[in-house]
PDB file of C-alpha atoms in Angstrom:
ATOM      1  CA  UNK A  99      -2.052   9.295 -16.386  1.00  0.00           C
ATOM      2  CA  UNK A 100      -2.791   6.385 -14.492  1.00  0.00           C
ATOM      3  CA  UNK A 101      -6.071   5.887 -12.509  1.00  0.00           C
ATOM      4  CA  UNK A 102      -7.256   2.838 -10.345  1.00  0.00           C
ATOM      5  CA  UNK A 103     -11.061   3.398  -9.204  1.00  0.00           C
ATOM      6  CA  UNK A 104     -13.181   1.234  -6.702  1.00  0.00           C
ATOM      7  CA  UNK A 105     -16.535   2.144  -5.170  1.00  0.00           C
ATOM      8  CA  UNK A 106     -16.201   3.210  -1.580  1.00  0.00           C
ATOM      9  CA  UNK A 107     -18.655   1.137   0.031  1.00  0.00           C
ATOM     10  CA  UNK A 108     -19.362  -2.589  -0.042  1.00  0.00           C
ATOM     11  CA  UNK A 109     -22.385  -4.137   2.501  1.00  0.00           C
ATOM     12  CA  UNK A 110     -22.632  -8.201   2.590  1.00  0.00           C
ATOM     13  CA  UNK A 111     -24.008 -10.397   5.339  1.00  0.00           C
ATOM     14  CA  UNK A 112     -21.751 -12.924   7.119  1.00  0.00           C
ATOM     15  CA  UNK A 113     -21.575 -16.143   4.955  1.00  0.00           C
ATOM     16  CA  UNK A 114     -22.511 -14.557   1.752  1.00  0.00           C
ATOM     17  CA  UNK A 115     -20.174 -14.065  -0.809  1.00  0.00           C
ATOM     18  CA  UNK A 116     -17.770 -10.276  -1.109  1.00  0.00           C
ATOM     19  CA  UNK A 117     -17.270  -9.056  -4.502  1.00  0.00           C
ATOM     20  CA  UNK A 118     -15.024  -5.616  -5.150  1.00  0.00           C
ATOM     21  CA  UNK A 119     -14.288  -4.326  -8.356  1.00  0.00           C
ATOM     22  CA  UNK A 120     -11.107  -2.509  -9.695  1.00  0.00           C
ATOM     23  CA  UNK A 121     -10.370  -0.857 -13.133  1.00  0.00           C
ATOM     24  CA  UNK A 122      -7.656   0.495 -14.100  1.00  0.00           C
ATOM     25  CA  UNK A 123      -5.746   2.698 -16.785  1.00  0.00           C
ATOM     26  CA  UNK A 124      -2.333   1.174 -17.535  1.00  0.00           C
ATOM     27  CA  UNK A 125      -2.026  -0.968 -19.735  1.00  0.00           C
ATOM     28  CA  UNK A 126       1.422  -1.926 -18.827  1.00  0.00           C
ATOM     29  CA  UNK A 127       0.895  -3.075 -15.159  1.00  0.00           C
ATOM     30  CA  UNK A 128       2.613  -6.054 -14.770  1.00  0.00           C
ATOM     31  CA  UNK A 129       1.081  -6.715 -11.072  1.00  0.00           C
ATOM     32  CA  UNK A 130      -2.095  -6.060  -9.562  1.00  0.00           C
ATOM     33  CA  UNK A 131      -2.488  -6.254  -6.076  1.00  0.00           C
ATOM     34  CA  UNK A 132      -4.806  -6.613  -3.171  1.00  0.00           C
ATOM     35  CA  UNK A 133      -4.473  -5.316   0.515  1.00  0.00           C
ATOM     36  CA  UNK A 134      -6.773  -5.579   3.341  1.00  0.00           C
ATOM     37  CA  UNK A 135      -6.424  -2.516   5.658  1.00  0.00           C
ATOM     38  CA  UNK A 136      -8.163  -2.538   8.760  1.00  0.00           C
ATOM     39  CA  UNK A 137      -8.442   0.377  11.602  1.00  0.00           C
ATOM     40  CA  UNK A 138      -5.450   1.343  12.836  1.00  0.00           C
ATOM     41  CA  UNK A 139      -3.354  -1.353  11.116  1.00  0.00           C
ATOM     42  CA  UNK A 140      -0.816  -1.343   8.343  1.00  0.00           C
ATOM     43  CA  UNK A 141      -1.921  -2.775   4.714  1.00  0.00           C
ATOM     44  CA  UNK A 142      -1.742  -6.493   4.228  1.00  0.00           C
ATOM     45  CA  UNK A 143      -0.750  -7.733   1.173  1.00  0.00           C
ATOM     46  CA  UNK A 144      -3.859 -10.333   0.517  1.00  0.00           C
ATOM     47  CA  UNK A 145      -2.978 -11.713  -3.236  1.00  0.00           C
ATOM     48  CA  UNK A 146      -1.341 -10.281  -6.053  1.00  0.00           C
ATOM     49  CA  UNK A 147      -2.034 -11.833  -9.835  1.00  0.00           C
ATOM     50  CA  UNK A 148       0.543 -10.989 -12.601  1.00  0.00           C
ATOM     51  CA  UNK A 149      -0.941  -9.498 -16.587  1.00  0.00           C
ATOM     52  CA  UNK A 150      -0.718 -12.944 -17.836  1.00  0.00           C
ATOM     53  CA  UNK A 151      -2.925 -14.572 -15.580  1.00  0.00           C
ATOM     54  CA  UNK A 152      -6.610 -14.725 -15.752  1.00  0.00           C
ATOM     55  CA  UNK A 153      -7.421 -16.135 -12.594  1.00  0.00           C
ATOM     56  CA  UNK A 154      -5.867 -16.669  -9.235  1.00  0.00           C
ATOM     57  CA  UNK A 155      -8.045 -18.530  -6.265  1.00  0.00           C
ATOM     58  CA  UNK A 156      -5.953 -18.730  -2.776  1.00  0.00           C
ATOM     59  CA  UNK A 157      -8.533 -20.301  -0.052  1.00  0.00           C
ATOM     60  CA  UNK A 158     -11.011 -17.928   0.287  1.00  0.00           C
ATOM     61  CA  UNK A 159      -9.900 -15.364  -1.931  1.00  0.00           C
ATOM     62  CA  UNK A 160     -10.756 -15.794  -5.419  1.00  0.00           C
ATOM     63  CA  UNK A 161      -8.933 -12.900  -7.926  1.00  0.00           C
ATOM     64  CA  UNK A 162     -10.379 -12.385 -11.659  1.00  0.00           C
ATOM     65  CA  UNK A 163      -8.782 -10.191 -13.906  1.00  0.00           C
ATOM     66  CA  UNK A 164      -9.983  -8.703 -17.282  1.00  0.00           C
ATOM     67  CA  UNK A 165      -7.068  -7.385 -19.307  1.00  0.00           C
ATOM     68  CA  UNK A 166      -9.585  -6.630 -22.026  1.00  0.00           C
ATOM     69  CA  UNK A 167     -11.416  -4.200 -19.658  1.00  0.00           C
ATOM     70  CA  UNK A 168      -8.860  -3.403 -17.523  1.00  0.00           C
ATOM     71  CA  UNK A 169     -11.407  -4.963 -14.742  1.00  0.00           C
ATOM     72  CA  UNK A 170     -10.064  -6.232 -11.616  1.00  0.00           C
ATOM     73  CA  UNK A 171     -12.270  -8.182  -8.750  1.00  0.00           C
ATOM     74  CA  UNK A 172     -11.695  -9.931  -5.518  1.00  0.00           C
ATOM     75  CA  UNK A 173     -14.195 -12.087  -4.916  1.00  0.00           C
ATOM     76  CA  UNK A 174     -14.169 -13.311  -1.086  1.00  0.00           C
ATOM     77  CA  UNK A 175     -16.425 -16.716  -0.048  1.00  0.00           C
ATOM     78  CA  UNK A 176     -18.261 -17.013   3.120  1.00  0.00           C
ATOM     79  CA  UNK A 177     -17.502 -13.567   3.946  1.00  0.00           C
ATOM     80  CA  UNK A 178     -16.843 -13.124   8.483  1.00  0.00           C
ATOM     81  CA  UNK A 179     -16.967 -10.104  10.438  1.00  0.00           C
ATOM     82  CA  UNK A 180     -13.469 -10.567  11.098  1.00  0.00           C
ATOM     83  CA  UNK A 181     -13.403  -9.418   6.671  1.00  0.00           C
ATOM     84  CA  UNK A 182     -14.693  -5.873   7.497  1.00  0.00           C
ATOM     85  CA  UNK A 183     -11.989  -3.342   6.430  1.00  0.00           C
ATOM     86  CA  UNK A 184     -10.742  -1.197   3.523  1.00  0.00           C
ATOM     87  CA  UNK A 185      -9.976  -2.990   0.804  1.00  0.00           C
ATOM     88  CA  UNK A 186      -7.207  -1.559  -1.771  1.00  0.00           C
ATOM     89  CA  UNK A 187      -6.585  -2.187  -5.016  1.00  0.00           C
ATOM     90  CA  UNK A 188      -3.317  -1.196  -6.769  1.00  0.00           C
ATOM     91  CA  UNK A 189      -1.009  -1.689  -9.900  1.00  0.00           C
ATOM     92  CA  UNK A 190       2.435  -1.618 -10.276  1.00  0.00           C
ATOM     93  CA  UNK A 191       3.516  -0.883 -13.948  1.00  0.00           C
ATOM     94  CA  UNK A 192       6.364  -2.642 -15.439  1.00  0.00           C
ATOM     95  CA  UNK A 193       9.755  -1.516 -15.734  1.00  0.00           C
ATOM     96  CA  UNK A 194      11.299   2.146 -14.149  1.00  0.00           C
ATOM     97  CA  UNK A 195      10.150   2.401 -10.831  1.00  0.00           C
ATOM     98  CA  UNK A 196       7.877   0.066 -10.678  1.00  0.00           C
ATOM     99  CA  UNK A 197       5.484   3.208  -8.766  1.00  0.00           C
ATOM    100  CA  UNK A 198       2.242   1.618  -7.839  1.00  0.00           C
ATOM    101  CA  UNK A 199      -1.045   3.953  -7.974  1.00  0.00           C
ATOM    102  CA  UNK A 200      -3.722   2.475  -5.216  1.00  0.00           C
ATOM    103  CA  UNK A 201      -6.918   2.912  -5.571  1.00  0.00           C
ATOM    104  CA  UNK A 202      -8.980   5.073  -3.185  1.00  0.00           C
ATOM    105  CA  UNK A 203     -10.524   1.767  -1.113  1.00  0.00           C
ATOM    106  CA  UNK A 204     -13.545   0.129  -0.188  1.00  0.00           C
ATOM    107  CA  UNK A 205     -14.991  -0.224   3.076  1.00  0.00           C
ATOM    108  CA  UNK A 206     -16.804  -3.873   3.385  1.00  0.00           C
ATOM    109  CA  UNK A 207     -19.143  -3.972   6.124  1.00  0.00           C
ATOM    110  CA  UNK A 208     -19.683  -7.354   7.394  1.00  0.00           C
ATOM    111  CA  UNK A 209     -23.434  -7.736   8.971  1.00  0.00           C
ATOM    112  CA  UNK A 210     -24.182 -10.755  11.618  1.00  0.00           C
TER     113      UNK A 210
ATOM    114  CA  UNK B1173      10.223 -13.824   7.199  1.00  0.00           C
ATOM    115  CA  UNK B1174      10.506  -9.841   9.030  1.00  0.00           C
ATOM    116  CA  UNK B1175       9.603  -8.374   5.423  1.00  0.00           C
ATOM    117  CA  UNK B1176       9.444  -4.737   6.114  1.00  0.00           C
ATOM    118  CA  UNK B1177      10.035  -3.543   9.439  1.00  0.00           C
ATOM    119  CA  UNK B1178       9.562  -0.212  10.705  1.00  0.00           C
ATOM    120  CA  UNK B1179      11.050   2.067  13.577  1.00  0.00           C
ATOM    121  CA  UNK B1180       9.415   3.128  15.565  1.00  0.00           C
ATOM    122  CA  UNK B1181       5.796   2.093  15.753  1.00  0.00           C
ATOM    123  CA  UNK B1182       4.731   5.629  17.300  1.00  0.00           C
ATOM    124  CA  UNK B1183       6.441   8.962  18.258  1.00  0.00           C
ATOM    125  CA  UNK B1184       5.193  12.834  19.435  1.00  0.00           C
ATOM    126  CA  UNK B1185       7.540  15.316  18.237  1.00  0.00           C
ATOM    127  CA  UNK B1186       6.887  18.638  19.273  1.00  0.00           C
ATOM    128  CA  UNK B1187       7.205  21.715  16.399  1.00  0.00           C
ATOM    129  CA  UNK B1188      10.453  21.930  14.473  1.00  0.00           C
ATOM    130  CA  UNK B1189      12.295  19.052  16.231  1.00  0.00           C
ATOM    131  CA  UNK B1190      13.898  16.346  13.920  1.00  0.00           C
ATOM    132  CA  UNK B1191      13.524  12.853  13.659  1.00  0.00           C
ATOM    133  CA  UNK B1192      14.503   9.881  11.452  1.00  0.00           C
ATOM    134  CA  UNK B1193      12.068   7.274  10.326  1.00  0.00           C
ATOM    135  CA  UNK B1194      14.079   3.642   9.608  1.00  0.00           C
ATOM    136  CA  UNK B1195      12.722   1.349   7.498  1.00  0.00           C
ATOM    137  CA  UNK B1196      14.515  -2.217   6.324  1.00  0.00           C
ATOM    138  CA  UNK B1197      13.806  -5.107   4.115  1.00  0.00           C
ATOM    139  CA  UNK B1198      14.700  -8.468   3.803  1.00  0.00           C
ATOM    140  CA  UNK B1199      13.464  -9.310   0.545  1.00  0.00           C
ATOM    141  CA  UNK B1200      16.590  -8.040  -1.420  1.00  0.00           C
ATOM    142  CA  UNK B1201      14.015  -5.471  -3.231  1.00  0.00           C
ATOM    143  CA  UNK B1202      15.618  -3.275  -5.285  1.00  0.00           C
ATOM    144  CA  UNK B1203      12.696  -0.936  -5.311  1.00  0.00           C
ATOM    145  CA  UNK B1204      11.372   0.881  -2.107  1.00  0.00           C
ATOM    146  CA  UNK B1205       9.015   3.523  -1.280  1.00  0.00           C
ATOM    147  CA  UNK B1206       7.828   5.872   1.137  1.00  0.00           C
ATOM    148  CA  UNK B1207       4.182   6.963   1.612  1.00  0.00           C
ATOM    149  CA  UNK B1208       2.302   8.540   3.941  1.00  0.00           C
ATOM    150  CA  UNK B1209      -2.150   8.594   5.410  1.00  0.00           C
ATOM    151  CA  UNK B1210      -3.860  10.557   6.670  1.00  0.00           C
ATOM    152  CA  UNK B1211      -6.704   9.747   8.467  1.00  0.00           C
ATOM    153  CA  UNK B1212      -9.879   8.884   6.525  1.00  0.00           C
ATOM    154  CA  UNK B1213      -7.564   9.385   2.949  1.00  0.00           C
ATOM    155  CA  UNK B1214      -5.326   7.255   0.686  1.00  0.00           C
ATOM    156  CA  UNK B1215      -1.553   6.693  -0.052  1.00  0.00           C
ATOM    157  CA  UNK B1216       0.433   9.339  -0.798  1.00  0.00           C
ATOM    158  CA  UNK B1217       4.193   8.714  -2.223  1.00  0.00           C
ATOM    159  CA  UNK B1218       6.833  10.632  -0.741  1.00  0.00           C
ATOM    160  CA  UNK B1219       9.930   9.392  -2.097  1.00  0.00           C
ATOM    161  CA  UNK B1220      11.364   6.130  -3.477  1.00  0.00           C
ATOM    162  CA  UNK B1221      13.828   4.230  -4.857  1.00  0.00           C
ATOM    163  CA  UNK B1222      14.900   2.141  -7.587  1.00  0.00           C
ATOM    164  CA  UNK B1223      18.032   1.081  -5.792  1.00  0.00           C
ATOM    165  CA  UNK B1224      20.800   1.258  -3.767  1.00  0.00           C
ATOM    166  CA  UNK B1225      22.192   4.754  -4.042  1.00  0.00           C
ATOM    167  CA  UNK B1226      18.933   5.917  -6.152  1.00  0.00           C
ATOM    168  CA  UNK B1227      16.844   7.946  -4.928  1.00  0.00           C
ATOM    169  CA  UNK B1228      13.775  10.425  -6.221  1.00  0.00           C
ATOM    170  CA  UNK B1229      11.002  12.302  -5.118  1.00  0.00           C
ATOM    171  CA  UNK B1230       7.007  11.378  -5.049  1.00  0.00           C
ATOM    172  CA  UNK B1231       3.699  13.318  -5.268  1.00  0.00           C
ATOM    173  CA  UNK B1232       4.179  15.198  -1.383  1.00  0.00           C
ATOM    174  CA  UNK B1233       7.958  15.511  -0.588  1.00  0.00           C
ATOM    175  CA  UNK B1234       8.612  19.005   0.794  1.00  0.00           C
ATOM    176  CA  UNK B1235       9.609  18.826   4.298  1.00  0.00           C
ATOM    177  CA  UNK B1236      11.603  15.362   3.799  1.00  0.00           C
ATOM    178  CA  UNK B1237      14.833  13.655   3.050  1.00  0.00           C
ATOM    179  CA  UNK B1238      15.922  10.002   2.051  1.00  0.00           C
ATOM    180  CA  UNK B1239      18.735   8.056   1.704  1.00  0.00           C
ATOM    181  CA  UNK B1240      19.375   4.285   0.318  1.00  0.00           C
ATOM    182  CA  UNK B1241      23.351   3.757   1.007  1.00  0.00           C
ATOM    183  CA  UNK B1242      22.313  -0.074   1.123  1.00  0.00           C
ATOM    184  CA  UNK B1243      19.367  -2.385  -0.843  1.00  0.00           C
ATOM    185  CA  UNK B1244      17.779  -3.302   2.743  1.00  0.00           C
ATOM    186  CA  UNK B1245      17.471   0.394   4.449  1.00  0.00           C
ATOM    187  CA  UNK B1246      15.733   3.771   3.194  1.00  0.00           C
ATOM    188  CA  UNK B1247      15.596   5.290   6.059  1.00  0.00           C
ATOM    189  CA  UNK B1248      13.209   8.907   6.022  1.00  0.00           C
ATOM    190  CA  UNK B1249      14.516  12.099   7.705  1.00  0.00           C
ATOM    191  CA  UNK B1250      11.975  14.802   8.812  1.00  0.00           C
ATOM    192  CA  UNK B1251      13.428  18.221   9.293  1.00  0.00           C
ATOM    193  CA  UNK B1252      11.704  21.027  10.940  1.00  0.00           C
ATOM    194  CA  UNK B1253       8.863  18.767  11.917  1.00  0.00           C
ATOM    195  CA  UNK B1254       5.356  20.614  11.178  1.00  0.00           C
ATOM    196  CA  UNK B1255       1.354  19.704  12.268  1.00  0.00           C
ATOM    197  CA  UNK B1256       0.946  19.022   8.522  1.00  0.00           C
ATOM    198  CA  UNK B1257       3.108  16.419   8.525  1.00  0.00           C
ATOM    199  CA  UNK B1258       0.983  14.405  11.751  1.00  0.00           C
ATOM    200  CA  UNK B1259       0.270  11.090   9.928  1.00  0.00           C
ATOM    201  CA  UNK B1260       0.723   7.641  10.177  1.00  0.00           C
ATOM    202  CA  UNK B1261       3.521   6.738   7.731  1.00  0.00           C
ATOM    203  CA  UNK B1262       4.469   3.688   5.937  1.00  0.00           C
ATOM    204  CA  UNK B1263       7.784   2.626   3.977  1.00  0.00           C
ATOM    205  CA  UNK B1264       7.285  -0.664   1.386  1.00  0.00           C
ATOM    206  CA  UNK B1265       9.276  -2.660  -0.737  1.00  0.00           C
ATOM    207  CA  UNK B1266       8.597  -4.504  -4.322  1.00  0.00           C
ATOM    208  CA  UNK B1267       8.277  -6.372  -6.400  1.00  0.00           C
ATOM    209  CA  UNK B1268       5.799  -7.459  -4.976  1.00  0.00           C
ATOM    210  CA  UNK B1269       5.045  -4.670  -3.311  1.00  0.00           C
ATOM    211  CA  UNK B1270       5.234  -5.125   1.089  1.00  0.00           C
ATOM    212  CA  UNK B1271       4.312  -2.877   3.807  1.00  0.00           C
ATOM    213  CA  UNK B1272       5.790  -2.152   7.040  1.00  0.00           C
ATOM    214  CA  UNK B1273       3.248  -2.064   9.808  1.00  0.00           C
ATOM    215  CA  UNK B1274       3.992   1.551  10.017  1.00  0.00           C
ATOM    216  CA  UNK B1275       5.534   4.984  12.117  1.00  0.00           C
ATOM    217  CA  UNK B1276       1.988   6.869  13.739  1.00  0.00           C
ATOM    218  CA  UNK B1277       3.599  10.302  13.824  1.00  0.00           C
ATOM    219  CA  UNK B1278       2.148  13.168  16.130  1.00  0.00           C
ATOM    220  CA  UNK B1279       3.281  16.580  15.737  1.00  0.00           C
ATOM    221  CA  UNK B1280       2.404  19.090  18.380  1.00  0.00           C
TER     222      UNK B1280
END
């Protein structure tokens, strides 16, 4: 079935730059998303890149995608305190019921 | 722009009492889902829906009920509320997919 994996834990110091990784399974995901969560909130929608696209860059936020590898990444410049949370990554196949599978998170820790 | 907007933001319900969880878009989505968290853990789906009048269930969906009469509300119904079901719970809409802020849910 479908599987979306990140690594769990993601340490950067403020102004350096955030990178989090993603792979997934399906082949047929037609959007691949990323959502900031942080405690006690809801999950943000941050970006979102469609298959065809190789590259989407939205101020900060910088999205690569790999189809070949099935390798997602968010890459986030000049990373603030105000960027520690859980970071999800998720796909949404295409066509049916468009059911997206999330990825477990990662928690970026933002040092002064 | 309301996107997704949940009812309400928290409630305590005490062992088998009843409740219903609303949830509207304004997005015209046809598709929208239920999931729940639990603290520390990911997404589970509960139910969802493809459209208006469609409805079918996700990974975890003893203990609840849906509707979708309408493409902006999927409201969920808890019956017989139960401590296992204490979580914070949030509906969404797609493509692409938006979250509510979410319902924290306390069961005591």
């Amino acid at each position: 079935g479908e599987d979306v994996e990140q690594s769990l834990f993601l340490s950067v110091r403020e102004g350096d730059s955030s990178v989090i990784n993603c792979t997934y399974t399906d082949s047929s995901s037609t959007y691949l998303y990323w959502y900031k969560q942080e405690p006690g909130a809801g999950l943000q929608l941050l970006t979102y890149i469609f298959s065809n696209m190789d590259m989407k860059q939205d101020q900060r936020l910088t999205v690569l995608l790999n189809k070949k590898d099935k390798h997602l990444s968010l890459r986030i410049a000049d990373t603030q305190t105000g960027d520690s949370a859980i970071y999800f990554c998720a796909e949404n196949a295409s066509g049916g019921s468009y059911i997206p599978t999330f990825g477990r998170g990662t928690s970026l820790i933002v040092h002064p | 722009n309301a996107g997704v907007t949940q009812t309400p933001k928290f409630r305590i319900l005490k062992i088998g009492q009843s409740m219903t969880l609303q949830c509207a878009q304004d997005m015209n989505h046809n598709y929208m889902y239920w999931y729940r968290q639990d603290p520390g853990m990911g997404l589970k789906l509960i139910y969802y829906s493809v459209g208006a009048g469609i409805t079918d269930k996700g990974e975890v969906p003893n203990g609840y009920n849906v509707s979708r009469s309408t493409t902006e509300d999927f409201p969920l119904r808890l019956e017989l509320a139960a401590p296992s079901q204490t979580s914070v719970y949030f509906c969404a809409s797609s493509p692409p997919l938006h979250f509510g802020n979410g319902t924290r849910l306390t069961v005591t």
